[in-house]
PDB file of C-alpha atoms in Angstrom:
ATOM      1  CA  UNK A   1     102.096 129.546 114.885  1.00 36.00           C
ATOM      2  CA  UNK A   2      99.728 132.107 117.321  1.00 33.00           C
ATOM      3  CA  UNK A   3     102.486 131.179 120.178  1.00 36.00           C
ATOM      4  CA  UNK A   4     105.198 132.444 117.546  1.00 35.00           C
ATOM      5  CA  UNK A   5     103.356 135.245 116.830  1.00 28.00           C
ATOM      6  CA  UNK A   6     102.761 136.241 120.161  1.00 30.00           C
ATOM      7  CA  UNK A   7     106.216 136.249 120.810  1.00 31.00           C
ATOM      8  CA  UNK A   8     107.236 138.230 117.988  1.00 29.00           C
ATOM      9  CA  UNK A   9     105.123 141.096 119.061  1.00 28.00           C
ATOM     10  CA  UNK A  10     106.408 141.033 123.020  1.00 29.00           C
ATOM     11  CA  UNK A  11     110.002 141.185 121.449  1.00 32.00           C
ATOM     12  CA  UNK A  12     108.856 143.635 119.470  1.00 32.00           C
ATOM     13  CA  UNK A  13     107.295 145.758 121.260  1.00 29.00           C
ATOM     14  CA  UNK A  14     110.048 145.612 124.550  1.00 34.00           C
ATOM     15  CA  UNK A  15     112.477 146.822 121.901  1.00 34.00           C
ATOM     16  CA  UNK A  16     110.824 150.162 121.514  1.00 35.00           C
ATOM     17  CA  UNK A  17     110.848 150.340 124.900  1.00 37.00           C
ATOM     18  CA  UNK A  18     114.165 149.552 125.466  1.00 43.00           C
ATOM     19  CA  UNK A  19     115.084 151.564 122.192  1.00 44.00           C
ATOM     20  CA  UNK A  20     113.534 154.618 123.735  1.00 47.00           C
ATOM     21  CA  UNK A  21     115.661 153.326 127.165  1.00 44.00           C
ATOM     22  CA  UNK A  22     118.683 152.794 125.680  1.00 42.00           C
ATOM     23  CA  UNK A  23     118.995 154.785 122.191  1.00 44.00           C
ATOM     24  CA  UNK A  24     117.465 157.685 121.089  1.00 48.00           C
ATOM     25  CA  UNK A  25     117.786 159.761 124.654  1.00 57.00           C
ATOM     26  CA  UNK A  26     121.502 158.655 124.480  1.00 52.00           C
ATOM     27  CA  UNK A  27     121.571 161.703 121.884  1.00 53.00           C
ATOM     28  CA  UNK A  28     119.528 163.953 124.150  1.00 59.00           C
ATOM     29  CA  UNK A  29     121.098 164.707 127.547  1.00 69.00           C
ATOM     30  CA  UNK A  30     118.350 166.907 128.508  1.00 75.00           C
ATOM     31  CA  UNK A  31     115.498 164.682 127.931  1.00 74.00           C
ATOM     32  CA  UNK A  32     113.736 161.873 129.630  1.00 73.00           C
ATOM     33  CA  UNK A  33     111.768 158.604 128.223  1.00 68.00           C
ATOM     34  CA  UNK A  34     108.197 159.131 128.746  1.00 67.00           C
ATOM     35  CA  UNK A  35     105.577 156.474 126.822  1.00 65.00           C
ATOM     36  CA  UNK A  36     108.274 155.609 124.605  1.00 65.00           C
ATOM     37  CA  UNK A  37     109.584 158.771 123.630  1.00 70.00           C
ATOM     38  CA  UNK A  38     111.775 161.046 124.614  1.00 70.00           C
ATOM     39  CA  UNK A  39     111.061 164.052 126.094  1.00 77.00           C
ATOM     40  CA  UNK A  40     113.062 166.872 126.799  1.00 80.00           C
ATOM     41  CA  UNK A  41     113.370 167.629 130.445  1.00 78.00           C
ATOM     42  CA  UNK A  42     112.346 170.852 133.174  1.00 78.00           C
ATOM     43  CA  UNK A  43     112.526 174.096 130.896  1.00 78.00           C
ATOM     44  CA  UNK A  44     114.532 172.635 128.417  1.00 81.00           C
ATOM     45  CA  UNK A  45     113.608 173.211 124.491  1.00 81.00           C
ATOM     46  CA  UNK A  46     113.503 170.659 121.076  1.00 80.00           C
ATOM     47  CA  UNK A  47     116.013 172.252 118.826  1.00 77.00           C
ATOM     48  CA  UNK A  48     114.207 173.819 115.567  1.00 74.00           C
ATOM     49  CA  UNK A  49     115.794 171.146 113.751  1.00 71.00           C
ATOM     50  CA  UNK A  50     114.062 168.786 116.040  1.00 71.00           C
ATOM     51  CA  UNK A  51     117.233 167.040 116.289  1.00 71.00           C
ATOM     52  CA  UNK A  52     117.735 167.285 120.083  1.00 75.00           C
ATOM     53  CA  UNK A  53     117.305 169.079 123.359  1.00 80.00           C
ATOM     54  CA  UNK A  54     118.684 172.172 124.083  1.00 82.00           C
ATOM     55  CA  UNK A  55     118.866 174.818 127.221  1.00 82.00           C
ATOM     56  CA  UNK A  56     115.987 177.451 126.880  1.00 81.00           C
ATOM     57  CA  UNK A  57     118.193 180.518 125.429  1.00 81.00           C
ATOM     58  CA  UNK A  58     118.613 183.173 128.641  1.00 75.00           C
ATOM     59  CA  UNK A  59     117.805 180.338 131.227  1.00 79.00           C
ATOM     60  CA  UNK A  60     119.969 179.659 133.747  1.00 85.00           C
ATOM     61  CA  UNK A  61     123.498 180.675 133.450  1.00 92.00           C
ATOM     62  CA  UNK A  62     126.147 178.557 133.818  1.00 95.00           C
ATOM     63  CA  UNK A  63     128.381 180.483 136.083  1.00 95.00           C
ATOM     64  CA  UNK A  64     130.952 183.433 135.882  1.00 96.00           C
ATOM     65  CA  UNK A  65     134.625 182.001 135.250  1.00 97.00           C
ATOM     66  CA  UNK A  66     136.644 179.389 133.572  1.00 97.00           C
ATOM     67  CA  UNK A  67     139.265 177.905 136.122  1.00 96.00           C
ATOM     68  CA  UNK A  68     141.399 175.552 135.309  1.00 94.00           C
ATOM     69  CA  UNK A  69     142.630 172.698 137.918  1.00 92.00           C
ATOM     70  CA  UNK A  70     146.851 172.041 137.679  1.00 89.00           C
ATOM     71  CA  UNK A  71     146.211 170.825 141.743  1.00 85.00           C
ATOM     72  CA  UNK A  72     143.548 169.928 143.338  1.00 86.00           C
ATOM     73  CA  UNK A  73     143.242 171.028 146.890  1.00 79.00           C
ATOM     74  CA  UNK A  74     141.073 167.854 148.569  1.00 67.00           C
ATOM     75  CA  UNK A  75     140.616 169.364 151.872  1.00 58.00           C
ATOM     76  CA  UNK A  76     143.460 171.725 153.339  1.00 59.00           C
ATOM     77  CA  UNK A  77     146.302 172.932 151.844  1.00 60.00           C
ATOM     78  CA  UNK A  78     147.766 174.869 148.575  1.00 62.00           C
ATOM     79  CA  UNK A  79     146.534 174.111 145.169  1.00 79.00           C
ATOM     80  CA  UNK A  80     147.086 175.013 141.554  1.00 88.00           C
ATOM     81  CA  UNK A  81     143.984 176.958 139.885  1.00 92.00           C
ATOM     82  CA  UNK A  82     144.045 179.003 137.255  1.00 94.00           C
ATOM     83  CA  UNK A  83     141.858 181.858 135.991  1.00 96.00           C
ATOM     84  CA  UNK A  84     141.190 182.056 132.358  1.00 96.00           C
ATOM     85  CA  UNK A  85     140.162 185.985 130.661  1.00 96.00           C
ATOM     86  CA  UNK A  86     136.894 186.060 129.562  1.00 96.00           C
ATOM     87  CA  UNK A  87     136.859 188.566 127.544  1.00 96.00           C
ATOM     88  CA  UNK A  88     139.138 189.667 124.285  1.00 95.00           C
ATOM     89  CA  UNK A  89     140.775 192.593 126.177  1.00 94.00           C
ATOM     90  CA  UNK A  90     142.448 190.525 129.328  1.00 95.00           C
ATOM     91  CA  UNK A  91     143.375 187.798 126.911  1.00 96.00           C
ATOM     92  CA  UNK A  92     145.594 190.426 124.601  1.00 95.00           C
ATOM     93  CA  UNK A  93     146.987 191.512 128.486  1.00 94.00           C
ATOM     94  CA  UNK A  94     147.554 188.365 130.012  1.00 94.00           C
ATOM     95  CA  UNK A  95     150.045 187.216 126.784  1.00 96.00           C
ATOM     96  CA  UNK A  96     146.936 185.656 124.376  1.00 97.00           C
ATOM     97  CA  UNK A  97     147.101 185.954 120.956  1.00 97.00           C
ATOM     98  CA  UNK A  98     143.093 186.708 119.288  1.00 95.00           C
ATOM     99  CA  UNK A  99     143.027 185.618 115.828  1.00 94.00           C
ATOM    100  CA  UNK A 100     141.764 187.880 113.309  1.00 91.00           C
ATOM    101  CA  UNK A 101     140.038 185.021 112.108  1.00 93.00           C
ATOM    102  CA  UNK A 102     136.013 184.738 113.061  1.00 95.00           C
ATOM    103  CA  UNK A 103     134.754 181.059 112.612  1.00 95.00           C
ATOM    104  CA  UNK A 104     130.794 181.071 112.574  1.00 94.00           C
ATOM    105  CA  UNK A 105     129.438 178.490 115.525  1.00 94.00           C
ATOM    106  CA  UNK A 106     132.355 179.046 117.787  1.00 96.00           C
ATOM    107  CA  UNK A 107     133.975 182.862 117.191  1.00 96.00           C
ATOM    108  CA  UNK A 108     137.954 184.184 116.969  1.00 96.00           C
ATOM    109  CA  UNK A 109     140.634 181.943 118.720  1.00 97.00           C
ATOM    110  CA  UNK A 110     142.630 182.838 121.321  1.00 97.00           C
ATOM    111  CA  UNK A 111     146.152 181.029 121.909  1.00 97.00           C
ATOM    112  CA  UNK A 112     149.014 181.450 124.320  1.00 96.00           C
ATOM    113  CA  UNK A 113     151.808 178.915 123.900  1.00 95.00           C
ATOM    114  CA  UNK A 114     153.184 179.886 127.489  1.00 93.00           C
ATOM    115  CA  UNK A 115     149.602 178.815 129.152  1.00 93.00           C
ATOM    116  CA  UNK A 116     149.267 175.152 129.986  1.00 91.00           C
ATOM    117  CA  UNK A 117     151.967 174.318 127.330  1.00 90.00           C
ATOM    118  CA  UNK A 118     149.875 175.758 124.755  1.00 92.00           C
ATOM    119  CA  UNK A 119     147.268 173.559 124.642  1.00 91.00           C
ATOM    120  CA  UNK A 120     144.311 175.101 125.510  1.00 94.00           C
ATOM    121  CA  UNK A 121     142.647 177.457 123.496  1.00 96.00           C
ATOM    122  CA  UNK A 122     139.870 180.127 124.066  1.00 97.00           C
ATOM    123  CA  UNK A 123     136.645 181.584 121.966  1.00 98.00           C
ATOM    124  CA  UNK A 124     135.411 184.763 121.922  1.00 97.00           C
ATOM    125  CA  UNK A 125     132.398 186.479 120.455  1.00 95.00           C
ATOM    126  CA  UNK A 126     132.890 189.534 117.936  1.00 94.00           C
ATOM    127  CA  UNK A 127     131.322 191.678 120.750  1.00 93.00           C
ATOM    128  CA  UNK A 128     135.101 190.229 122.522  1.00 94.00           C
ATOM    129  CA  UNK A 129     133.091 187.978 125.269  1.00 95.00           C
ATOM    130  CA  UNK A 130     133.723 184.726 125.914  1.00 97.00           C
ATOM    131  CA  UNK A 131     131.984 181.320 123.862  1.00 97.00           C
ATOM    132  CA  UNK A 132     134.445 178.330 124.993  1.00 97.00           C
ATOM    133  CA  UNK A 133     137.323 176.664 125.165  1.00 97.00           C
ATOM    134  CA  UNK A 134     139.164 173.795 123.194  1.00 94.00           C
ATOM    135  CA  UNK A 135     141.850 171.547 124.377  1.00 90.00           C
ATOM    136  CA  UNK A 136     144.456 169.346 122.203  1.00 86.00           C
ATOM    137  CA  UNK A 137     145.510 165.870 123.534  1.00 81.00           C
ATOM    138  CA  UNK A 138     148.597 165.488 121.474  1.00 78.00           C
ATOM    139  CA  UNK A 139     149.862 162.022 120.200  1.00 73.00           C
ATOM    140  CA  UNK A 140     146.598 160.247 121.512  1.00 74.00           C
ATOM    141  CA  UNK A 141     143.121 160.499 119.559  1.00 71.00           C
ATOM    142  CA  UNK A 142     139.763 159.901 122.096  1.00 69.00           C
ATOM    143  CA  UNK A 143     137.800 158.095 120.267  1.00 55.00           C
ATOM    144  CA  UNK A 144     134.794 159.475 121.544  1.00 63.00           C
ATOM    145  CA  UNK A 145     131.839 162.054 120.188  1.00 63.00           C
ATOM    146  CA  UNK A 146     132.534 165.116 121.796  1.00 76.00           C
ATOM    147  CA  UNK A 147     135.908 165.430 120.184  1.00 83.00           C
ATOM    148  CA  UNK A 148     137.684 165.387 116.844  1.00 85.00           C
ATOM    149  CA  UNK A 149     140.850 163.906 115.347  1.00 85.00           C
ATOM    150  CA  UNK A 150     143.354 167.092 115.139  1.00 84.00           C
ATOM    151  CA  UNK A 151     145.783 166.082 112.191  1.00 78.00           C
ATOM    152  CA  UNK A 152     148.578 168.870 113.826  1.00 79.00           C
ATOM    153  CA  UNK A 153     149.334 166.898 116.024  1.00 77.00           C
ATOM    154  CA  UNK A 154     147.855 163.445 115.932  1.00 79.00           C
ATOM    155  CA  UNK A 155     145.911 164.186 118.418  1.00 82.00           C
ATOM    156  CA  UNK A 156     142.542 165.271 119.448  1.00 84.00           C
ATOM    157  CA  UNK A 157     140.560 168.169 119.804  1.00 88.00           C
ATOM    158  CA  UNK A 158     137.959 168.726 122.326  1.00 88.00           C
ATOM    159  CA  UNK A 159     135.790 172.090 122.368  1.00 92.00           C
ATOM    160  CA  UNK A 160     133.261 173.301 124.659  1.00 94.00           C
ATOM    161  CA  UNK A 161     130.824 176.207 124.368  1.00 96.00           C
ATOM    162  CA  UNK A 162     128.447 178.204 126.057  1.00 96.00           C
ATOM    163  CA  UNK A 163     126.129 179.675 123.756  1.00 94.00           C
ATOM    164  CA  UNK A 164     124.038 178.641 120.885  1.00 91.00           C
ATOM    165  CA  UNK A 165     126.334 177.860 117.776  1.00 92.00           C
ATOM    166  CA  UNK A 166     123.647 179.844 116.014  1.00 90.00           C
ATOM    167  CA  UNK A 167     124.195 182.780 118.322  1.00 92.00           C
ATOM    168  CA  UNK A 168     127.900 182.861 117.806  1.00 94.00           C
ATOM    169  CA  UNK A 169     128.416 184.474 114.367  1.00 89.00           C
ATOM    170  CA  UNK A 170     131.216 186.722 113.109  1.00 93.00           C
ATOM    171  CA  UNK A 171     129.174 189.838 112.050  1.00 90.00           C
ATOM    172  CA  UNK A 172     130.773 193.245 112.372  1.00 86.00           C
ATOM    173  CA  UNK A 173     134.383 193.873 113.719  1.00 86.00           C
ATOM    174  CA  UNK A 174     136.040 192.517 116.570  1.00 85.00           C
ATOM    175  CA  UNK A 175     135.459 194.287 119.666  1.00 82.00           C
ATOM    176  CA  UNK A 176     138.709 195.074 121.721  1.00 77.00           C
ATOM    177  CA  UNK A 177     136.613 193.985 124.518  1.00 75.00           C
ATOM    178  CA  UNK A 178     138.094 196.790 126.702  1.00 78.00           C
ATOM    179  CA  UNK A 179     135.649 197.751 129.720  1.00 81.00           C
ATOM    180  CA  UNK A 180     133.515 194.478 130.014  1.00 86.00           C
ATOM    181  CA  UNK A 181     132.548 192.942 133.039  1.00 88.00           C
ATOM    182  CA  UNK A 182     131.175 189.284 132.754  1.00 92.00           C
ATOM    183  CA  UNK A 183     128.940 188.367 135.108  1.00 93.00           C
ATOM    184  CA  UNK A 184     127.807 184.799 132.719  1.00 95.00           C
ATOM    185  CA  UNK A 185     129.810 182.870 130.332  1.00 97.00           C
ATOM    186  CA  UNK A 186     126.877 181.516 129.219  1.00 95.00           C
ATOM    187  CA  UNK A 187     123.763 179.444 129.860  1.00 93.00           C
ATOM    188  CA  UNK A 188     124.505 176.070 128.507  1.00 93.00           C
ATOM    189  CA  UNK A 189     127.326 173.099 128.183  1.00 93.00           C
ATOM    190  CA  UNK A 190     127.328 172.120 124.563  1.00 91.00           C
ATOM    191  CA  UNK A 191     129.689 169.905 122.587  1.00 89.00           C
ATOM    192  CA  UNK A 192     129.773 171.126 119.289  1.00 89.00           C
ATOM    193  CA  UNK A 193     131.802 168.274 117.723  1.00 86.00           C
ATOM    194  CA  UNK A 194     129.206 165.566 118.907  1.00 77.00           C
ATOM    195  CA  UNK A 195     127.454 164.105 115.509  1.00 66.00           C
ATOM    196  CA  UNK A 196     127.676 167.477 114.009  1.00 53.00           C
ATOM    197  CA  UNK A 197     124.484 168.400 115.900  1.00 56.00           C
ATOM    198  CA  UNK A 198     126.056 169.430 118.855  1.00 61.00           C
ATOM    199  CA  UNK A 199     124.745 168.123 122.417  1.00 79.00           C
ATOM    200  CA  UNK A 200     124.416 169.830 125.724  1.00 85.00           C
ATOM    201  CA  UNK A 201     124.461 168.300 129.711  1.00 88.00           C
ATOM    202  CA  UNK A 202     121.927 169.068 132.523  1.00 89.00           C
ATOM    203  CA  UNK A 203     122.724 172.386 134.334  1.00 92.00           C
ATOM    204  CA  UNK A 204     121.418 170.953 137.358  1.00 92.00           C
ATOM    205  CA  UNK A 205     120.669 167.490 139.353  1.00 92.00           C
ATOM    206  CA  UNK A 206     116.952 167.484 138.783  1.00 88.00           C
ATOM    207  CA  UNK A 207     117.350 167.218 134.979  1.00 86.00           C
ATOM    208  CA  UNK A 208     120.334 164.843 135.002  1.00 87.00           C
ATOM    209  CA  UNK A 209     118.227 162.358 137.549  1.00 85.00           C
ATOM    210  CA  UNK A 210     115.435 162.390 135.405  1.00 80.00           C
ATOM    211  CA  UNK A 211     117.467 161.798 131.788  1.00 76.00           C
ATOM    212  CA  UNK A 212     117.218 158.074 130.346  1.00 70.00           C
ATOM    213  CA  UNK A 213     119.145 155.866 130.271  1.00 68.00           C
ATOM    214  CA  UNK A 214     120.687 157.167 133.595  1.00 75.00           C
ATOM    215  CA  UNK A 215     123.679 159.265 134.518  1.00 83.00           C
ATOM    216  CA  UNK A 216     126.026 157.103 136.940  1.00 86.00           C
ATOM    217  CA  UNK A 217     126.048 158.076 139.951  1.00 90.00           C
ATOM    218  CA  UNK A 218     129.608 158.160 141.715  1.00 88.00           C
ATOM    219  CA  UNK A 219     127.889 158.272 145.111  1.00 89.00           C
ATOM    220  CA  UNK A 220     129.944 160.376 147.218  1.00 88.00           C
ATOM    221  CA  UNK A 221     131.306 164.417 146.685  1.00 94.00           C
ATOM    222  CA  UNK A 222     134.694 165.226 146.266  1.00 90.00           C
ATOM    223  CA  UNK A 223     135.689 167.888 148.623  1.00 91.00           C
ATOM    224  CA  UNK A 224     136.319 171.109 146.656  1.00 92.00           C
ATOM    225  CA  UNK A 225     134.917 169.494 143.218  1.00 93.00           C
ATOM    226  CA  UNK A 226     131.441 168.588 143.943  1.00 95.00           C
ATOM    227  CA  UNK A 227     128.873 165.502 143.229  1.00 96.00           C
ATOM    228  CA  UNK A 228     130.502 163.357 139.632  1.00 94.00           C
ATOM    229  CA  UNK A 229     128.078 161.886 137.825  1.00 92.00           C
ATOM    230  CA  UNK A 230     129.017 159.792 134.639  1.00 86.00           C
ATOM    231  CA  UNK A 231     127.227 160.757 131.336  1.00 82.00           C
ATOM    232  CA  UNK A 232     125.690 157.884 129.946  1.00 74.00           C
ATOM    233  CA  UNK A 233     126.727 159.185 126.026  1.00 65.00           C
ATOM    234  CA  UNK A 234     127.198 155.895 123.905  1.00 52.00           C
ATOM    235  CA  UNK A 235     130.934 156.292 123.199  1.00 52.00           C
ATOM    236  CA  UNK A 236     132.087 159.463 125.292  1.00 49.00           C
ATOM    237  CA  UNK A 237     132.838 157.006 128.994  1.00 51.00           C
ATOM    238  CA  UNK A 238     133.653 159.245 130.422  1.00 70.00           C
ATOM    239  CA  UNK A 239     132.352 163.080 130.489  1.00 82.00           C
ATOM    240  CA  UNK A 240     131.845 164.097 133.947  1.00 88.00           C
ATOM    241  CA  UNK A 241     129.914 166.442 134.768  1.00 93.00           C
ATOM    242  CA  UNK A 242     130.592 167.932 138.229  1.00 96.00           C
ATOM    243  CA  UNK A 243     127.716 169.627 140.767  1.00 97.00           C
ATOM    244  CA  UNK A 244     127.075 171.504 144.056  1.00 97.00           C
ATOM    245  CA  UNK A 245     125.980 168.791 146.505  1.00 97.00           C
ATOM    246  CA  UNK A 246     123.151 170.388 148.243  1.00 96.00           C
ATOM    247  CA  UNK A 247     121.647 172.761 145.586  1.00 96.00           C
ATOM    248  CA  UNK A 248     122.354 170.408 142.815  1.00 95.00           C
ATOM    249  CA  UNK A 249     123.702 172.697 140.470  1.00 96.00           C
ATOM    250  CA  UNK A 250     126.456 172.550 138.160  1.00 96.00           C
ATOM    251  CA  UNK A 251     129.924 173.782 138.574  1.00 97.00           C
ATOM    252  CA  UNK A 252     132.573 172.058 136.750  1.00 97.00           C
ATOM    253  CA  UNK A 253     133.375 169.304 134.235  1.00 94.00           C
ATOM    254  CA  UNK A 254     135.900 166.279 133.950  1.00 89.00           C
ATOM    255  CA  UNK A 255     136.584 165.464 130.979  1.00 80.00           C
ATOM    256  CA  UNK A 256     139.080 162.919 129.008  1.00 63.00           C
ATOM    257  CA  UNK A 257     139.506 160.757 132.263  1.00 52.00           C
ATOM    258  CA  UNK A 258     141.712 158.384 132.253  1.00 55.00           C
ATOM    259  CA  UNK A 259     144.310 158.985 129.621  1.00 58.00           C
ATOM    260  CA  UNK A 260     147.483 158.091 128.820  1.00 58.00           C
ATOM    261  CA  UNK A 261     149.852 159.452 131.122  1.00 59.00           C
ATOM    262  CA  UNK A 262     152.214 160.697 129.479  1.00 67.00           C
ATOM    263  CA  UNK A 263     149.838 163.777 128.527  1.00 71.00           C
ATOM    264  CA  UNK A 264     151.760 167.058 129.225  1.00 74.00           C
ATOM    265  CA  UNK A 265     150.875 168.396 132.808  1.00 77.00           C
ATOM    266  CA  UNK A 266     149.254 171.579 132.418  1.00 82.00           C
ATOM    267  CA  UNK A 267     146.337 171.403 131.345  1.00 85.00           C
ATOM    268  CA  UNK A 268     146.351 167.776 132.799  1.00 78.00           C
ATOM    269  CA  UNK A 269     145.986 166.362 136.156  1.00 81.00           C
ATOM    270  CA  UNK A 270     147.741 163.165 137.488  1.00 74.00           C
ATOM    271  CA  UNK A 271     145.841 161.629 140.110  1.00 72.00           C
ATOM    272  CA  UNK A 272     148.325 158.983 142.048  1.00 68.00           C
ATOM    273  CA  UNK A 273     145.389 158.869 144.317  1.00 66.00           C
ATOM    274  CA  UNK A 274     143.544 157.125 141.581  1.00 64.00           C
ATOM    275  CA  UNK A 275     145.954 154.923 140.056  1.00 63.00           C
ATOM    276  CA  UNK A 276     148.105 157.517 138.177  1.00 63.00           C
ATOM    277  CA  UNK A 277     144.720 158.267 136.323  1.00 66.00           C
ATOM    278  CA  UNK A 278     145.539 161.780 134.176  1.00 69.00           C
ATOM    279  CA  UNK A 279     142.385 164.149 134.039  1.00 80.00           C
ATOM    280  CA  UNK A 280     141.037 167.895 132.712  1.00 85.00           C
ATOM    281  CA  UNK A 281     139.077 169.895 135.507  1.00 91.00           C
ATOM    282  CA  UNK A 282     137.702 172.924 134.404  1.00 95.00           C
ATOM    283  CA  UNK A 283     134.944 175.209 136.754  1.00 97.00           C
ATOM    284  CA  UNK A 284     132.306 177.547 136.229  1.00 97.00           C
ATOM    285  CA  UNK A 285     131.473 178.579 139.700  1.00 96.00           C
ATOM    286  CA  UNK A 286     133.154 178.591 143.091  1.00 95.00           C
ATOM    287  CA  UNK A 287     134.016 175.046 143.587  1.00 94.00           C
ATOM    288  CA  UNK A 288     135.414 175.629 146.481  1.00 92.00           C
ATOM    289  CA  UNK A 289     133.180 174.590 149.467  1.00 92.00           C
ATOM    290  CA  UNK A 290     131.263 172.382 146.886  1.00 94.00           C
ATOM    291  CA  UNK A 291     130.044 169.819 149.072  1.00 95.00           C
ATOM    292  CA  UNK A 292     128.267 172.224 151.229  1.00 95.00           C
ATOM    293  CA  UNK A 293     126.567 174.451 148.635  1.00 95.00           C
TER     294      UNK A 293
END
């Protein structure tokens, strides 16, 4: 009986440390397991909720463009990248169409059916500033958090922002948008479909080594990309966040990697280099040179 017991309360109690290990953080990408718990990382903040962790509003910002990928360019030679408007005002130019719609948590929609075969779609505050971007996998649901089953198209949809959800509301008029210079898109990576609560990924290296369970390392950096690491998200293998080598910070994400390939190509890659594998690159900062900042 006291040898039963005994073993009841070692199973016991390496469960809560392997819940701590294994479950709770899974739903916090900015926080570590310390004595059981998890805590949220460097400068990072509990939401008010309590629900998760969150990037300190103001911190660091998360660079000063959206690019998309169409080619990458591995060493030398001439690649595909595209610029996305981040603001209102060069999205009406550039052959976007801004919804007069506002939708509280992510803003007014932008759409061009002539841009990467009109499947990606842009956010923009009322003050006509960019929040995110959403992209549509047509015909194929991913069955994973960070997105949601689009019934359009049978597909999915996948949005990411850059602000607060609670800082993105639709008071006031639209803003043409006209005269803005962005210098930030934002200071955080959040998806805003994960279990309704949203959930955010380390801006730089030192957070991301210290989260729990651990982010996979791929070991090596892709020229002109930067370091992959694998987020460790229960049901989301894989979102891959993408950083500078040296500094460690953040400037691009993978996302939706592999896929079926018969995706439409833009806004998706096909790597033959990686057995036909079909993938979404989007940056925030000069990738370019990525392995040596």
């Amino acid at each position: 009986m006291k040898s039963s017991f005994v073993l009841v309360v070692a199973a016991e109690l390496s469960l809560a440390l392997d819940t701590c290990r294994i479950l709770p953080c899974n739903n916090h990408l900015l926080a570590s397991c310390v004595e059981s718990q998890c805590t949220c990382t460097g400068n990072n903040v509990l939401t008010s909720d309590g629900e998760r962790c969150e990037a300190a509003v103001g911190g660091v910002s998360l660079g000063d463009r959206l690019v998309l990928e169409n080619n990458w360019i591995e060493h030398d030679g001439v690649g595909d990248y595209v610029h996305l408007p981040l603001t209102s005002a060069n999205a009406t130019s550039s052959g976007w169409t801004v919804s007069p719609a506002c939708v509280p948590g992510f803003g007014v929609e932008a759409s061009n059916p002539s841009f990467a075969n009109g499947l990606v779609n842009i956010y923009f505050q009322m003050d006509g500033t960019i929040t995110g971007y959403e992209v549509r996998t047509p015909k194929h649901k991913l069955n994973h958090d960070v997105c949601k089953d689009d019934e359009a198209s049978d597909g999915s949809r996948c949005a990411i922002l850059f602000r607060r959800q609670s800082d993105i509301n639709c008071d006031g008029e639209m803003s043409d948008g006209f005269g803005i210079e962005v210098t930030s898109i934002g200071d955080r990576l959040l998806f805003p479909y994960w279990e309704k609560t949203g959930g955010e990924l380390p801006l730089n290296t030192v957070d991301l080594l210290s989260h729990s369970p651990p982010f996979i390392d791929a070991e090596s950096c892709l020229a002109n990309m930067g370091h992959h690491y694998v987020s460790p998200m229960a049901s989301t293998n894989p979102v891959i966040p993408m950083y500078y080598e040296k500094s460690g910070i953040i400037d691009g994400l993978l996302i939706t990697d592999p896929i079926p390939d018969h995706q439409p190509s833009p806004p998706f890659e096909k790597f033959a280099d990686f057995s036909d594998a079909m993938s979404l690159h989007f940056y925030f900062k000069e990738h370019m040179g990525a392995c040596d900042k």
